[in-house]
Structures are given as structure tokens and as C-alpha cells.
Coordinates of C-alpha atoms and ligand atoms in Angstrom, one line a residue:
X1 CA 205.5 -103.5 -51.9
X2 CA 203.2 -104.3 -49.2
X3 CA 199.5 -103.0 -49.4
X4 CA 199.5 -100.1 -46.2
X5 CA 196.6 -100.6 -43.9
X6 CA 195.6 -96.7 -44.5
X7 CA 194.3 -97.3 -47.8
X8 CA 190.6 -98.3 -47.0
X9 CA 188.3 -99.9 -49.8
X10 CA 186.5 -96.7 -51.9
X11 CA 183.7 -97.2 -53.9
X12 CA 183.2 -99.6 -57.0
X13 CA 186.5 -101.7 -55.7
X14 CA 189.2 -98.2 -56.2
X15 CA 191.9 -98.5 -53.5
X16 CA 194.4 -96.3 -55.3
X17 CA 198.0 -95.8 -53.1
X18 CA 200.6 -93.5 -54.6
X19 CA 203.7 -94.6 -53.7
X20 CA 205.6 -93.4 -56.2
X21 CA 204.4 -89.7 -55.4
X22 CA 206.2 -90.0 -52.3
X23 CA 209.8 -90.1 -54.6
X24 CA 211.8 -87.1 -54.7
X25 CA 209.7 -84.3 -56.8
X26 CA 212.1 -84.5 -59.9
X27 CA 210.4 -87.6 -60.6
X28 CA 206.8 -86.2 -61.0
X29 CA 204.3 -83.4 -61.9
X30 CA 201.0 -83.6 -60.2
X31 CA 198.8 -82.7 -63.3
X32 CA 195.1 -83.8 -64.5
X33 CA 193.7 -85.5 -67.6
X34 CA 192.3 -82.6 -70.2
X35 CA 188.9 -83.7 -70.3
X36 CA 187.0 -83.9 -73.7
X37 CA 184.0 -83.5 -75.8
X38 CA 182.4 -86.7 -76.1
X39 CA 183.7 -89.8 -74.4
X40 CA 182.3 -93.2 -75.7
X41 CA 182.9 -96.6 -75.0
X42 CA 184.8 -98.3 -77.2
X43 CA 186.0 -101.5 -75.4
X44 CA 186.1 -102.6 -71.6
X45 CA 188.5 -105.3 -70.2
X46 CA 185.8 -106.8 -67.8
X47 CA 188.2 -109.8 -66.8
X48 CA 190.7 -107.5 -66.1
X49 CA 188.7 -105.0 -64.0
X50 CA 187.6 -107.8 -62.1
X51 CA 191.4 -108.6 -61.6
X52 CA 192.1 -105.5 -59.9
X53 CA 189.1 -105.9 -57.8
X54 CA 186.9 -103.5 -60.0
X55 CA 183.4 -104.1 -59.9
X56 CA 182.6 -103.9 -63.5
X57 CA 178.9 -102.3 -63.8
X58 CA 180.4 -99.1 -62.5
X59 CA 183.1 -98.9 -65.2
X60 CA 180.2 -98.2 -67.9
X61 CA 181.4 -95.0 -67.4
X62 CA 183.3 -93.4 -70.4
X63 CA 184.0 -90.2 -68.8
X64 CA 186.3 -92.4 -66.3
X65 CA 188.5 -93.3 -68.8
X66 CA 188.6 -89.9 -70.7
X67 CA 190.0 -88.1 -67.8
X68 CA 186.4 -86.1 -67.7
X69 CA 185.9 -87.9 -64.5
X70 CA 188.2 -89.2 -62.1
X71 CA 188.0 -92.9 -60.0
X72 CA 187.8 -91.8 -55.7
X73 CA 191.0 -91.4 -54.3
X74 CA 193.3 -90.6 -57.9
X75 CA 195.9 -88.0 -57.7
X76 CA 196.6 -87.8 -61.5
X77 CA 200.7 -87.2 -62.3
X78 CA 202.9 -87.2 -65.6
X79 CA 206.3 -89.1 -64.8
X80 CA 209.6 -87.2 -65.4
X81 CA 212.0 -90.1 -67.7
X82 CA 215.0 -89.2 -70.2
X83 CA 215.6 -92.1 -72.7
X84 CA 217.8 -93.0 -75.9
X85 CA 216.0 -92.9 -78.9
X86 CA 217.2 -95.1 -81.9
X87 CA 220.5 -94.4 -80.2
X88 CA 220.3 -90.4 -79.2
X89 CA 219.8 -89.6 -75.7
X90 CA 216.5 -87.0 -75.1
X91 CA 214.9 -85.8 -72.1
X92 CA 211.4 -86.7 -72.7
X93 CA 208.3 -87.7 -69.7
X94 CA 204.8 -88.5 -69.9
X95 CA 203.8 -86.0 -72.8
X96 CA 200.5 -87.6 -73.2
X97 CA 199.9 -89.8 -70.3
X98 CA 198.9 -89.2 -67.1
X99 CA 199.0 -92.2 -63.7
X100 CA 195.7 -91.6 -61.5
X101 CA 197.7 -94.2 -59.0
X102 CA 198.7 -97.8 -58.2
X103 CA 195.6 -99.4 -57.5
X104 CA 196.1 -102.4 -55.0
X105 CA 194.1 -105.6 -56.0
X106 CA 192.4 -108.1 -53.5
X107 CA 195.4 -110.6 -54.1
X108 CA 197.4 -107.7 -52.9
X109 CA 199.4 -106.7 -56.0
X110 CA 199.7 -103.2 -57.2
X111 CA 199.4 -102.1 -60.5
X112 CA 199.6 -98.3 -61.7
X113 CA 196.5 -97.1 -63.5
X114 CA 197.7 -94.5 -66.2
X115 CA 195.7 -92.7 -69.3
X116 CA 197.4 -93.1 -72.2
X117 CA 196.2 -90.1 -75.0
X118 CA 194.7 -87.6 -72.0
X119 CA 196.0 -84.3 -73.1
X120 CA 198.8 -82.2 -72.8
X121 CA 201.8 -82.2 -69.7
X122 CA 204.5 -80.0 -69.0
X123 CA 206.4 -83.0 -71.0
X124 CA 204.2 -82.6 -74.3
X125 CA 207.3 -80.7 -75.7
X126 CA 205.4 -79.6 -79.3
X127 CA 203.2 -82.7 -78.9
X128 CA 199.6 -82.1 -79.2
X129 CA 198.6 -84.7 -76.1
X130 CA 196.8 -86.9 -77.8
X131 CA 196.3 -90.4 -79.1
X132 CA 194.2 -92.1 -81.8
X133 CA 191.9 -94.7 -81.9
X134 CA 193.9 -97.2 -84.5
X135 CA 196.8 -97.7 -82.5
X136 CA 195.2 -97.4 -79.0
X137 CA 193.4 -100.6 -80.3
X138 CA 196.2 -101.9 -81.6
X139 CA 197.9 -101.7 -78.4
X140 CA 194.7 -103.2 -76.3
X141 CA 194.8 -106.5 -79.2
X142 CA 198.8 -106.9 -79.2
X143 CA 198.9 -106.5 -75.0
X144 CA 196.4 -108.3 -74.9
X145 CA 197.6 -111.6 -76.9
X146 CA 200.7 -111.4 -75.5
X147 CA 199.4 -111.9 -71.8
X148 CA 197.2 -114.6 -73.5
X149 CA 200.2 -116.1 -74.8
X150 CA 202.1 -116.1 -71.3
X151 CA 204.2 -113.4 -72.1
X152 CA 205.3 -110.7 -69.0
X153 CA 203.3 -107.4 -70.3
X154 CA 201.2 -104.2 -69.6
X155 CA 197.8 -104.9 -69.8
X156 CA 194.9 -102.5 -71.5
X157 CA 191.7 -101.8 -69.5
X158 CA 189.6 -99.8 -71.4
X159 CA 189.6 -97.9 -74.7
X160 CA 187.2 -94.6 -75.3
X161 CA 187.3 -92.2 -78.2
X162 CA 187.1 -88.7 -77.2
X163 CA 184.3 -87.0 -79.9
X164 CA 187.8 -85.0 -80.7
X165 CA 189.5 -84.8 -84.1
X166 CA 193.4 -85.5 -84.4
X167 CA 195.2 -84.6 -86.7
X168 CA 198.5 -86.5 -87.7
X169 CA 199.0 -86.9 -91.5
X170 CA 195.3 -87.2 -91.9
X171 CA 192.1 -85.9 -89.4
X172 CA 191.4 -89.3 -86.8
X173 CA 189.3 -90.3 -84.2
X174 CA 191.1 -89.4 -80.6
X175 CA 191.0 -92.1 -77.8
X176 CA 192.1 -92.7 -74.7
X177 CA 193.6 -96.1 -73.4
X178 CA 193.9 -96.8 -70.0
X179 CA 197.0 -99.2 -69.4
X180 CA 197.8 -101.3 -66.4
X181 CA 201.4 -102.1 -66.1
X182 CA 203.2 -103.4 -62.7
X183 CA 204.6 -100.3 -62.8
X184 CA 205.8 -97.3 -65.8
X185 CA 209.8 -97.0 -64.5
X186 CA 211.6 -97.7 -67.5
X187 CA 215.7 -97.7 -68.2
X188 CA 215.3 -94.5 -69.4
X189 CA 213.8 -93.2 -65.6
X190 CA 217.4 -93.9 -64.7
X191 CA 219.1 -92.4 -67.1
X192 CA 217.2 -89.5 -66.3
X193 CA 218.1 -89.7 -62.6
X194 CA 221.5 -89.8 -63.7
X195 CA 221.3 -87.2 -65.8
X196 CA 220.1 -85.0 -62.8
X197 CA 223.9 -85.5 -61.3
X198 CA 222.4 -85.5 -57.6
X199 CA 223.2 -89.3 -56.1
X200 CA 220.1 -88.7 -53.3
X201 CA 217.9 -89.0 -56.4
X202 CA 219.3 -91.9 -58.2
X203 CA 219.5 -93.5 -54.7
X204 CA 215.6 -93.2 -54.3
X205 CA 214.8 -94.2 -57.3
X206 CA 216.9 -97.2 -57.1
X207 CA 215.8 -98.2 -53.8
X208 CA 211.9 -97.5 -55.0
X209 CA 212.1 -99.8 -57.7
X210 CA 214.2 -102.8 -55.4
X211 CA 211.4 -102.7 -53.0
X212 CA 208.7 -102.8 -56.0
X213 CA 209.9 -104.9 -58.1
X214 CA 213.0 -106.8 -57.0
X215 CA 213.0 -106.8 -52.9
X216 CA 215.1 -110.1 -52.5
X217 CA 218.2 -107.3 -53.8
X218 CA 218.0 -105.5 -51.0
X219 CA 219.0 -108.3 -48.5
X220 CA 222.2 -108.8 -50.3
X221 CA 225.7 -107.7 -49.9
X222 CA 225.7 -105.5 -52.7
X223 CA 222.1 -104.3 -53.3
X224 CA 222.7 -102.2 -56.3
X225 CA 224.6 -104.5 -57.9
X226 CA 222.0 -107.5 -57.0
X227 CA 219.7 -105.5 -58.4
X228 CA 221.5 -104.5 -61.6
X229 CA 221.8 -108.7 -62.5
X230 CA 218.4 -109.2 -61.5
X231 CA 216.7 -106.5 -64.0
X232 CA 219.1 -108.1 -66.4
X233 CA 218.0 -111.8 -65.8
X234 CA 214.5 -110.6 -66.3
X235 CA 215.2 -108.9 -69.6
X236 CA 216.9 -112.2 -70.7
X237 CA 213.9 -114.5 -70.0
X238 CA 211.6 -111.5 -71.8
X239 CA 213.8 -111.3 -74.8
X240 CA 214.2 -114.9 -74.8
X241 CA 210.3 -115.2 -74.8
X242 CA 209.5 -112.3 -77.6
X243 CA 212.0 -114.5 -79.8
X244 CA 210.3 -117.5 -79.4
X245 CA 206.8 -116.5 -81.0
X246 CA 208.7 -114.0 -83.4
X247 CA 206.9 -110.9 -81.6
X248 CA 209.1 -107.4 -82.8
X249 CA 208.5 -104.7 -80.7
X250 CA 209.7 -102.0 -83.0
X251 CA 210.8 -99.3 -81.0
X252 CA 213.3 -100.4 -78.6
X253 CA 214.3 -96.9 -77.0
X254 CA 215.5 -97.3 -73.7
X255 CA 212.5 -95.4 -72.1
X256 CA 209.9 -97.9 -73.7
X257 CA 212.0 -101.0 -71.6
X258 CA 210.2 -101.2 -68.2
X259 CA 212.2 -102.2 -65.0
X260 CA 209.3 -104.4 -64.2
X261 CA 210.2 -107.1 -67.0
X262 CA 207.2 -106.2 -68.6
X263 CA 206.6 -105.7 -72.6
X264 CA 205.8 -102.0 -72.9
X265 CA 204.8 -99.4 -75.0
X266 CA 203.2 -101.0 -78.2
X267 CA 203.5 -99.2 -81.4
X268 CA 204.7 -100.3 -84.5
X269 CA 205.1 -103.9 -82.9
X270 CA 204.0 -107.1 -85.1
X271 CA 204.4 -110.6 -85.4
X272 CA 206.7 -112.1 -87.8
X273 CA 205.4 -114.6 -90.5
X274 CA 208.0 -115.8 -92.9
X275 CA 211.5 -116.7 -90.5
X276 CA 213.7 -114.4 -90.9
X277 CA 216.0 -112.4 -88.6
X278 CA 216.1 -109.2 -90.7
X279 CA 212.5 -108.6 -90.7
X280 CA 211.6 -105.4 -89.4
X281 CA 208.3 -103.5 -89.7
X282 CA 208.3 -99.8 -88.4
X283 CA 208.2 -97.8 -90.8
X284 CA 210.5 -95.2 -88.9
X285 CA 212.8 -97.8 -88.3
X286 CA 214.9 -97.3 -91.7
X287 CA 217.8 -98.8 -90.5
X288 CA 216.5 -102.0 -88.8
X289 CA 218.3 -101.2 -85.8
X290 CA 215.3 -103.2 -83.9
X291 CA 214.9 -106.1 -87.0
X292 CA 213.8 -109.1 -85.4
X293 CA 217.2 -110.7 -85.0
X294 CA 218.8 -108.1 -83.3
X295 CA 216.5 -107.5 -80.0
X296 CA 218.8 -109.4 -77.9
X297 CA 221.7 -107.3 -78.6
X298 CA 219.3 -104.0 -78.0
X299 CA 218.0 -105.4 -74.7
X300 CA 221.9 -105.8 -73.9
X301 CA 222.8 -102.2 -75.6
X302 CA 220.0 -101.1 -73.6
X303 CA 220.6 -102.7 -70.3
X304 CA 224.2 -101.0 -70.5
X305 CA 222.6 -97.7 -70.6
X306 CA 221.2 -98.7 -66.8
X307 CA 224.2 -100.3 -65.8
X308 CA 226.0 -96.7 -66.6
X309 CA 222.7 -95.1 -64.8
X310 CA 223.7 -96.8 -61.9
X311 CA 227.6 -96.8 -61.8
X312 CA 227.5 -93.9 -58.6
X313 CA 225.6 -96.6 -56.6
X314 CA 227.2 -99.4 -57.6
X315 CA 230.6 -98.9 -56.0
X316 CA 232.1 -95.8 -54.5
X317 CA 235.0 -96.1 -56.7
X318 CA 234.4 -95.5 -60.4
X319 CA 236.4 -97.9 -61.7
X320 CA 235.7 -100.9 -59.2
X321 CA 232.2 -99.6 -60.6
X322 CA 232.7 -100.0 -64.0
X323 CA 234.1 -103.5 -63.7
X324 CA 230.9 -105.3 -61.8
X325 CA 228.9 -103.2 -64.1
X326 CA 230.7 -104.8 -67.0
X327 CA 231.1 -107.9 -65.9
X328 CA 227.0 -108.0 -65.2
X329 CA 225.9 -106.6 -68.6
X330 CA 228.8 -109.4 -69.9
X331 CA 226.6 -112.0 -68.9
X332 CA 223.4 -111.3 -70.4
X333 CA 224.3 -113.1 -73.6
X334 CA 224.9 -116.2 -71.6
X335 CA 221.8 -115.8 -69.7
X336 CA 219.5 -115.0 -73.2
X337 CA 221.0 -117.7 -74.3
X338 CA 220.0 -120.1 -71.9
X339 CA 216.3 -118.9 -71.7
X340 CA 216.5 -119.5 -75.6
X341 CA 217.3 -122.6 -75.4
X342 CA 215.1 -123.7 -72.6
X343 CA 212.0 -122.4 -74.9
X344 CA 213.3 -124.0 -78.6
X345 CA 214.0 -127.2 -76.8
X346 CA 210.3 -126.6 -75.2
X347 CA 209.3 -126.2 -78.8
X348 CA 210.2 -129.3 -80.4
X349 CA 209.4 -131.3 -77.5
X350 CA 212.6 -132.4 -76.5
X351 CA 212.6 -132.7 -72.5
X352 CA 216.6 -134.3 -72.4
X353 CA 219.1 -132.0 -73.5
X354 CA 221.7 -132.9 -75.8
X355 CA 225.3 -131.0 -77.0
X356 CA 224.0 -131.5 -80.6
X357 CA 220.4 -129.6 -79.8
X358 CA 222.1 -126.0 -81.0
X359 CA 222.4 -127.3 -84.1
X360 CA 219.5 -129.0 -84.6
X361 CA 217.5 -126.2 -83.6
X362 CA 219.6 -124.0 -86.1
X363 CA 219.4 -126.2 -89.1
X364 CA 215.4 -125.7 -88.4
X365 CA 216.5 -122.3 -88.6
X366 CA 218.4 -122.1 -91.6
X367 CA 215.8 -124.3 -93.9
X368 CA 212.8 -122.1 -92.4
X369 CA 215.3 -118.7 -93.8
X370 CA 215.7 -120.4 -96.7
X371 CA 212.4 -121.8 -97.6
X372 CA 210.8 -118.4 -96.5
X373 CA 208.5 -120.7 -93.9
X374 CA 205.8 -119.1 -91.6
X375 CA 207.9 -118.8 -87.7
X376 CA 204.4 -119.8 -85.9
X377 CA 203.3 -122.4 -88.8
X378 CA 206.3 -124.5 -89.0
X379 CA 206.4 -125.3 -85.4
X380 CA 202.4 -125.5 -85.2
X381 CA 202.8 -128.4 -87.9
X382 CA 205.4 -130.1 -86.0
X383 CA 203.0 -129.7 -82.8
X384 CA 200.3 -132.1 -84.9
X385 CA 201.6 -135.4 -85.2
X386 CA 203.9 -136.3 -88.2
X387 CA 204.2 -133.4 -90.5
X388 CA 206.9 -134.8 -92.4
X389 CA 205.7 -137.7 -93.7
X390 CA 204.2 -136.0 -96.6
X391 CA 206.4 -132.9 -97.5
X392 CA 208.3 -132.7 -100.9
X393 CA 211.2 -130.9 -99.7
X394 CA 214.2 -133.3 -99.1
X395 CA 216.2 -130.8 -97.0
X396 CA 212.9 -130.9 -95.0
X397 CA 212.6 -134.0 -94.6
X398 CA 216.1 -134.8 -93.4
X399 CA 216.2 -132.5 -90.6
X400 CA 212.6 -134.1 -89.4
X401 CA 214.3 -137.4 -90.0
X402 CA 217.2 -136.1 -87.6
X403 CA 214.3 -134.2 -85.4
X404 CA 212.8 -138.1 -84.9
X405 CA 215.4 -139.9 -84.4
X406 CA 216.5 -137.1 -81.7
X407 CA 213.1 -138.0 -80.2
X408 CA 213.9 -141.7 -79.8
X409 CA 216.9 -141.4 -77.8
X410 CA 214.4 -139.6 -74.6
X411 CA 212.1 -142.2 -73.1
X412 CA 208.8 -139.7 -73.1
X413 CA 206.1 -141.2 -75.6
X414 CA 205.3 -139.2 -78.8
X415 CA 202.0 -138.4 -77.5
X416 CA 203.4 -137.0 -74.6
X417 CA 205.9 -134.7 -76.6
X418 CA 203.2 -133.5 -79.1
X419 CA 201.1 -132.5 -75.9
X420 CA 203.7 -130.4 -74.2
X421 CA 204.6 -129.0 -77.8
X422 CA 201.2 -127.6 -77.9
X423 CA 201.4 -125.9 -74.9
X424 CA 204.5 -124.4 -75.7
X425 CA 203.4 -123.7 -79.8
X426 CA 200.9 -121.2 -80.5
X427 CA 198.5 -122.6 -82.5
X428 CA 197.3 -118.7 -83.2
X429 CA 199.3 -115.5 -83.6
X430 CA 198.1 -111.6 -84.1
X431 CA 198.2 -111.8 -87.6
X432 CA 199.1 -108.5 -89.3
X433 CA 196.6 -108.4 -91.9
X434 CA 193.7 -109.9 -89.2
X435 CA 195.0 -106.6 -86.4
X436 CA 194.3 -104.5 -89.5
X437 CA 191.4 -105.4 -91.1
X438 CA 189.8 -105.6 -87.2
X439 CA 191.2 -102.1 -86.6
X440 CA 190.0 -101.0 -90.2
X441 CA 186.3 -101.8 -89.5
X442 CA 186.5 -100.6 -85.9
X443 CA 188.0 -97.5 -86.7
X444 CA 186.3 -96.7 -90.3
X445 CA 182.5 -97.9 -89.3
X446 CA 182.4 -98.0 -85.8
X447 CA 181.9 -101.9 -86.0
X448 CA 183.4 -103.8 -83.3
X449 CA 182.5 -107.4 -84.6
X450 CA 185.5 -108.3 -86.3
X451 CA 187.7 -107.2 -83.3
X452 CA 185.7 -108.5 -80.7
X453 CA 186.1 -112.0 -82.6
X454 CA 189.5 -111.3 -83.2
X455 CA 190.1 -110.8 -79.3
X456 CA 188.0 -113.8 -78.9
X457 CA 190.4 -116.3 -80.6
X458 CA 193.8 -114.5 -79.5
X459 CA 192.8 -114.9 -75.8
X460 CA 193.5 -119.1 -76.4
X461 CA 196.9 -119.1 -78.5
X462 CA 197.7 -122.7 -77.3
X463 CA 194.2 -124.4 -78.2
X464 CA 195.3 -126.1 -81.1
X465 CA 191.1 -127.2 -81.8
X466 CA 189.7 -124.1 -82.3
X467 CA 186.9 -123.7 -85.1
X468 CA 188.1 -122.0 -87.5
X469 CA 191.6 -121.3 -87.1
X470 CA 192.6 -121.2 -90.7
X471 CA 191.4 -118.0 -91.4
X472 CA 193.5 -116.3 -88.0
X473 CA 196.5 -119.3 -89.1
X474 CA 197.1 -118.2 -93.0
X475 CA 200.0 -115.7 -93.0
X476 CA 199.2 -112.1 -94.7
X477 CA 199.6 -112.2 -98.3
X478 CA 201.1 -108.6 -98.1
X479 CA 204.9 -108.9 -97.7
X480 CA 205.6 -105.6 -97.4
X481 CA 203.6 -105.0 -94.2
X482 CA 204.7 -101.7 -92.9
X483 CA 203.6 -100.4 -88.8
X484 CA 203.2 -97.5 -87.7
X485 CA 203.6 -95.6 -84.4
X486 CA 201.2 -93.0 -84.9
X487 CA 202.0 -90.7 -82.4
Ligands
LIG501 P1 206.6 -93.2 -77.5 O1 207.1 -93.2 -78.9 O2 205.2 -93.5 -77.4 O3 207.4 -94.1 -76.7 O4 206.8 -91.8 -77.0 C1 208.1 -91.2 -76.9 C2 207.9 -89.8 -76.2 O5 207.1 -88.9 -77.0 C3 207.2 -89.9 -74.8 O6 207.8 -88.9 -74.0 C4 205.8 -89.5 -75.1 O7 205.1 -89.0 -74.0 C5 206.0 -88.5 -76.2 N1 204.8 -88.4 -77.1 C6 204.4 -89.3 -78.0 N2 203.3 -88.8 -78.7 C7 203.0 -87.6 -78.1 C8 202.0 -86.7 -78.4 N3 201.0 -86.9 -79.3 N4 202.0 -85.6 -77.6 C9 202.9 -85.4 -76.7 N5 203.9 -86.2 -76.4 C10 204.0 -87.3 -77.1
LIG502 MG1 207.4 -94.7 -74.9

């Protein structure tokens, strides 16, 4: 969406717009942040703020990211969205978050600005508002690896707590996070739209979020329908990349799947460690409807949702409807598929591409099941020159042996293909037990050391030389490593 020329620059580097304000007023409640007792710094995203053209000396502010004080020019809002939950459809919204705007950045992007734990809305439903300290960290150290890592996703700004108890199954620290995403419409705005049975809404909304996010759409025959393929070629290449690091996101419900292509909404997300596509680690998840393996079929499950969303748009009649919209969601299997194999074949260095390379890749598979072998290890030891050599395992050593001689037949030297495999290899993950034991300290003593260096070596995943990468490479010892949401 192009910056408007009546936005002037406000002080500190604010130049909040509010485009999505000007949708229909089902879509939004103007509403402001409950302040509280006693914001206090936790952690500020300086890099970031200077990103959006923040000037950060004047961020030292923890009232500004309590909601006790507001940037110039924010209208604050909650967002109206329905969404299915673990498969049940609920009208829901912003019960604890509140957008101040979309601020517009000096490269000219926009970015919404939103409070995430800032009090009550007319969409709390029994909720209390609030947010605690432990997972808004969490989400500010998963977001944040996961852009380090090259991975499409909301970013975190700042984190403050609020001098407020919480109280969930035990009294915690409340905090605020302040998110920036490319924007907060999610499947589950649609559905809501849809749900409202009035095409003029569903029509702006649809036509808001072409012009933000997908604007080539609307130049084509059929925009909705455009439009419809491209959110699902995006959600193919995100899917795609979440698979190939072994991130889970956990709670899959279509209103934390933004249109934007963006990874949203970190809760009871981790990374896996031993390969294996069962693995899940929500502890509301009891059914592993989001285990590991099955993300690609939920993006797809969830992407139908939209496509039904959308069905009034698509074609005037229902059934001619139905059919494109079928015939789109059809595809996203093929077009995961391909962004899969584009990354694997990435991962073992192989720059030809070769009928048999499925299988290779899936034998890797099958011995890593087996063997129980760390996801980010295994291919980190085949990024460092020859890992075989040396291992007892037969079974391992054949497919390495099938691995090199698959190597051979492309004419790129073996120096080249273990330097691209390192780009394309993180040599560090989040580890689940390092997130904790950072979050522990941060949130039981105040002390920030151990997060800050965790943050520290995240923010290079691909440097293969860092100091000491053995304690942030050694998978948890724990296997039973549970997440929690804790909303
Ligand atoms: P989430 O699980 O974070 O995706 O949230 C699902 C829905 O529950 C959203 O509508 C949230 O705004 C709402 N919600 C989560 N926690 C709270 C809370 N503490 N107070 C009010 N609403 C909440
Ligand atoms: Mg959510």
C-alpha cells in the first residue's frame, strides 16, 4: 500500500497511518490500552526500532509500551476475527491486544504496531486481558530466531512487565509485548466476514488485504481467485520453510494463520530435536492434531476454511465457485511439495536435481526416525566436511555412501557444496531447554544475562564458527518437553 503524502513525520520517527480503520466498522473497535501500575523495561529491539525509522533514545520509555502512554498520532483499536479452534469454529477478536496503527518505515513499508497483553476489549469474552512475562519472552526469542533464520514472521519490539500480578494457575509477572507484523488479518478475519452474511464486507476486506499484501491480484482476470492461489503459494513456501528447521507452531487455529505469509502468534511453539513427524509439544494439544508432520495438511485444512470464506466473491455462481475454489486448495500439496524439495535438496547440497532425490532424501528420513537423531544436528554434521567417515552405524553409512556418490554426478566442488549447505543448515536452533532456562532466570530473578546471550547467538543461526556452540547445539536431555500457551 503506498505511503499517503498526508502522513507527515511526528516526533521520535512515529508516522502512524490507519488504513485499516477506514474498513467497514464490523472490522474494528476503537478502544485504548488499560494502563498499569508500574511499567519497566524489560527488553528493547533497538535494530528493529531503527528498522521502522524509530529513533531509539526516545523508546526508553516503558509507559509507551504499557499502553500508559501513547506514540503521537496512535488511534489504539481491537480487531473484530472469528476462527476455528482445534477444529471448532468461535467468534473471538483482539481480547487482549490492542493496534496503535501501521507505522510507515523510511523504506516505505508498513507495519502495524499492536500491544499484545494491554488489558481488557469488548472481545476479552471472560478473559482477564492480560499477558505474562514467560511467554511474552518466549514469543520475543522464538520471533525473533525465526527472522534470524530467514523465516517470513512477526517481529517483537519491546517487552515491559506491568508491576501487576496475573493470575493463571499460579500468581505471575504481567507484561506487555509490542509485536510488529506486516499486518494482523488472519484466515480467521475472513471467516468472520463470512460469517457476517453481508458480501459489501467480505468484498472490503478482500480488496484491503489484495492491495496490502497481494496487489499484482488485482490486475487479473479473476482477482479473488488470483488472490485466493496467491495466499496459498505463500502458505506453501512458509510451511515448506517451518518443516525444514523442524519449527512446530503448536496452535494452528485458523485465526493465528496471517494472510501476510507471516509466522504468527507464538505460544506453545518449539523446535524439534530428535526427527520425528509425531512430535508434538502443547500441552493442550492432546490429540496431536498440529504434531510436527501434519502442518502441511493443517495449512491446507486451514487454507480451505478461506477458500469457503471467499466462495461469494469468487464466482457469482456457487457451484462454478466451489470448483476454482477446489481446484486451488487442490494444488497446495503440489506447491508444498515443491518448496520442500527445493529446501532438502538446498540442505544436502545438491544443486542438480535428480528423479531418485525423493528417496534419497527420505531414506535420510527414515534412518534419522529410526535412530532417534537430532533434525538440526544431522544435517549440521553433514554441513562440516565428511561426517561419515567415522560413524558405526552401517545403515548410516550407506546412505552417506549413496549421499556421495549422488554428489559426484553434479560438477560443483565439495567445498562449494559444504558452503552453500551452511547457509542453508542452521548451525544453532532455539533449544527448548536453553528458551527455558533463559526465561527461568529472566522471569524468577530479574536477570537478563542468560537471555540476552541467548538472543545473542540465535541472531546468527547459519555461522557455523561460533564460540561456543556446543552448549546452544546439545539437544535437551528432557524428552518429554511439554509448552505451554499461557494465556
Ligand atoms: P491465542 O490462543 O493467543 O491465539 O488467542 C485466542 C483468542 O483468545 C484470541 O481472541 C485472544 O484475544 C483471546 N485471549 C487469549 N488470552 C486472553 C486473555 N488473557 N484475555 C482475553 N482474551 C484472551
Ligand atoms: Mg491467536
Amino acid at each position: 500500500m503506498p505511503a499517503t503524502s498526508t502522513s507527515p513525520s511526528l516526533p521520535h520517527g512515529w508516522r502512524l497511518e490507519h488504513s485499516y480503520a477506514q474498513l467497514p466498522s464490523v472490522f474494528h473497535v476503537a478502544y485504548k490500552p488499560t494502563p498499569v501500575s508500574r511499567p519497566e523495561m524489560v527488553i528493547l529491539n533497538r535494530p528493529l526500532a531503527e528498522s521502522l525509522g524509530l529513533d531509539p533514545a526516545s523508546l526508553d520509555n516503558p509507559a509507551l509500551f504499557a499502553g500508559n502512554a501513547l506514540p503521537p498520532g496512535a488511534h489504539p483499536l481491537a480487531q473484530a476475527y472469528a476462527g476455528h479452534q482445534f477444529g471448532n469454529f468461535t467468534m473471538l477478536g483482539d481480547g487482549r491486544a490492542i493496534l496503535l496503527g501501521e507505522q510507515l518505515t523510511p523504506d516505505g513499508e508498513r507495519f502495524d504496531i499492536q500491544l499484545k497483553g494491554s488489558g481488557q476489549t469488548p472481545f476479552s469474552r471472560r478473559g482477564d486481558g492480560r499477558a505474562t512475562l514467560g511467554p511474552m519472552l518466549r514469543e520475543y526469542v522464538i520471533s525473533e530466531a525465526m527472522d534470524a533464520l530467514g523465516i517470513p514472521t512477526t517481529r517483537s519490539l519491546a517487552v515491559v512487565t506491568t508491576g501487576e500480578v496475573v493470575y493463571r494457575t499460579a500468581p505471575l509477572p504481567g507484561a506487555v509485548l509490542t509485536r510488529v507484523a506486516a499486518s494482523h488479518i488472519r484466515v480467521g478475519t475472513f471467516e468472520y466476514a463470512a460469517a457476517l452474511d453481508e458480501k459489501p464486507n467480505l468484498q472490503a476486506l478482500a480488496d484491503y488485504t489484495i492491495q496490502r499484501h497481494y496487489p499484482q491480484a488485482a490486475t487479473t482476470a479473476q482477482p479473488y481467485a488470483a488472490f485466493l492461489d496467491a495466499v496459498i503459494e505463500r502458505q506453501a513456501a512458509l510451511i515448506a520453510r517451518w518443516q525444514l528447521v523442524g519449527f512446530i507452531h503448536g496452535v494452528m487455529n485458523t485465526d493465528n494463520m496471517a494472510l501476510s505469509g507471516e509466522t504468527i502468534d507464538y505460544g506453545p511453539c518449539a523446535f524439534m530435536e530428535a526427527y520425528d513427524p509425531a512430535t508434538v509439544f502443547s500441552s493442550i494439544d492432546h490429540g496431536g492434531r498440529y504434531a510436527y508432520g501434519s502442518q502441511p495438511q493443517i495449512a491446507q485444512w486451514n487454507l480451505a476454511r478461506l477458500a469457503e470464506s471467499l466462495l461469494p466473491l469468487i464466482h457469482q455462481d456457487a457451484p462454478q465457485a466451489l470448483d476454482i475454489a477446489n481446484e486451488s486448495i487442490g494444488r497446495f500439496g503440489e506447491r508444498f511439495q515443491h518448496h520442500w524439495l527445493v529446501g532438502m535438496r538446498a540442505k544436502l547440497g545438491l544443486f542438480t536435481e535428480e528423479s531418485d532425490d525423493p528417496a534419497l532424501i527420505d531414506s535420510l528420513l527414515e534412518w534419522m526416525q529410526r535412530s532417534q537423531a537430532d533434525f538440526t544436528n544431522t544435517f549440521r554434521a553433514l554441513s562440516s566436511a565428511s561426517s561419515a567417515m567415522h560413524s558405526p552405524e552401517p545403515a548410516y553409512r550407506e546412505w552417506h555412501q549413496r549421499w556421495q556418490d549422488r554428489l559426484t554426478r553434479q560438477t560443483s566442488s565439495a567445498s562449494e557444496v559444504m558452503a552453500s549447505m551452511r547457509r542453508h543448515n542452521p548451525a544453532i536452533i532455539p533449544r527448548n531447554h536453553k528458551v527455558e532456562e533463559a526465561l527461568a532466570a529472566a522471569v524468577g530473578n530479574g536477570d537478563l544475562r542468560l537471555l540476552e546471550r541467548l538472543l545473542a547467538v540465535l541472531a546468527n543461526p547459519y555461522d557455523h564458527t561460533q564460540e561456543h556452540p556446543e552448549e546452544f547445539s546439545l539437544p535437551s536431555k528432557s524428552e518429554a518437553y511439554q509448552t505451554f500457551c499461557g494465556t
